[in-house]
Amino acid sequence: MKFDLGLAGFVLSLVVAGSGWFFRWNDKQRFERQQSTQQAVAAAEKALNEERDFNHLRRNQEQISQGVATGFDHIEEQIDSLRELMLKIEAYLIRNRATNHDE
């Protein structure tokens, strides 16, 4: 049996080309897996950030509502204090008018 260099070169080039194709295909698959993993991580981070932002806005709204309620309570206290003061002034004026008419 005779050793054919042309055939050996063809087989060797076929093996090299096939292994190159296989490693290129393997790298492409790995890259696509990495890319899909990165996209999934990015989507999860985005959802987490959106949830955190929403909760932050909700807490801010609750704090604003509490501040407004506290402000109204303070205003009501001032109005009650003014009402008491006006009643005292009215009582004083009524008492002094009655005293001044008697003289």
Coordinates of C-alpha atoms in Angstrom, one line a residue:
M1 CA 0.0 0.0 0.0
K2 CA 1.3 3.3 -1.1
F3 CA 1.2 6.4 1.1
D4 CA -0.5 9.3 -0.8
L5 CA 0.7 12.7 0.5
G6 CA -2.1 14.5 -1.3
L7 CA -4.7 12.4 0.4
A8 CA -3.0 12.8 3.8
G9 CA -2.8 16.5 3.3
F10 CA -6.5 16.6 2.4
V11 CA -7.5 14.6 5.4
L12 CA -5.3 16.7 7.7
S13 CA -6.7 19.9 6.3
L14 CA -10.2 18.5 6.7
V15 CA -9.6 17.6 10.3
V16 CA -8.1 21.1 11.0
A17 CA -11.0 22.8 9.3
G18 CA -13.5 20.6 11.2
S19 CA -11.9 21.3 14.5
G20 CA -11.7 25.0 13.7
W21 CA -15.4 25.0 12.8
F22 CA -16.2 23.1 16.0
F23 CA -14.3 25.5 18.3
R24 CA -15.8 28.5 16.5
W25 CA -19.3 27.0 16.9
N26 CA -18.5 26.2 20.6
D27 CA -17.3 29.8 21.2
K28 CA -20.4 31.1 19.6
Q29 CA -22.7 29.0 21.8
R30 CA -20.8 30.1 24.9
F31 CA -21.0 33.7 23.8
E32 CA -24.8 33.4 23.2
R33 CA -25.2 31.8 26.7
Q34 CA -23.2 34.5 28.3
Q35 CA -25.2 37.2 26.4
S36 CA -28.5 35.6 27.4
T37 CA -27.3 35.4 31.0
Q38 CA -26.3 39.0 31.0
Q39 CA -29.6 40.0 29.6
A40 CA -31.5 38.1 32.2
V41 CA -29.3 39.7 35.0
A42 CA -29.9 43.1 33.5
A43 CA -33.7 42.5 33.3
A44 CA -33.7 41.3 37.0
E45 CA -31.7 44.3 38.1
K46 CA -34.0 46.6 36.2
A47 CA -37.1 45.0 37.8
L48 CA -35.4 45.3 41.2
N49 CA -34.5 49.0 40.6
E50 CA -38.0 49.7 39.5
E51 CA -39.5 48.1 42.6
R52 CA -37.1 49.9 44.8
D53 CA -37.9 53.3 43.1
F54 CA -41.6 52.5 43.5
N55 CA -41.3 51.7 47.2
H56 CA -39.2 54.9 47.7
L57 CA -41.9 57.0 46.0
R58 CA -44.6 55.3 48.1
R59 CA -42.7 55.9 51.3
N60 CA -42.2 59.6 50.3
Q61 CA -45.9 59.9 49.6
E62 CA -46.7 58.4 53.1
Q63 CA -44.3 60.8 54.7
I64 CA -45.8 63.8 52.9
S65 CA -49.3 62.6 53.9
Q66 CA -48.2 62.4 57.5
G67 CA -46.6 65.8 57.3
V68 CA -49.8 67.3 56.0
A69 CA -51.9 65.6 58.7
T70 CA -49.5 66.9 61.3
G71 CA -49.7 70.4 59.8
F72 CA -53.5 70.3 59.9
D73 CA -53.4 69.1 63.6
H74 CA -51.1 72.1 64.4
I75 CA -53.5 74.5 62.6
E76 CA -56.5 73.0 64.5
E77 CA -54.7 73.5 67.8
Q78 CA -54.0 77.1 66.9
I79 CA -57.6 77.7 65.9
D80 CA -58.8 76.1 69.1
S81 CA -56.4 78.4 71.1
L82 CA -57.6 81.5 69.2
R83 CA -61.2 80.4 69.8
E84 CA -60.6 80.2 73.6
L85 CA -58.8 83.5 73.5
M86 CA -61.8 85.1 71.7
L87 CA -64.2 83.6 74.2
K88 CA -62.1 85.1 77.1
I89 CA -62.1 88.5 75.3
E90 CA -65.8 88.3 74.7
A91 CA -66.5 87.4 78.4
Y92 CA -64.2 90.3 79.5
L93 CA -66.0 92.8 77.2
I94 CA -69.4 91.6 78.4
R95 CA -68.4 91.8 82.0
N96 CA -66.9 95.3 81.6
R97 CA -69.9 96.6 79.6
A98 CA -72.2 95.4 82.4
T99 CA -70.0 97.1 84.9
N100 CA -69.7 100.3 82.9
H101 CA -73.5 100.5 82.4
D102 CA -74.1 100.1 86.2
E103 CA -72.0 103.2 86.9

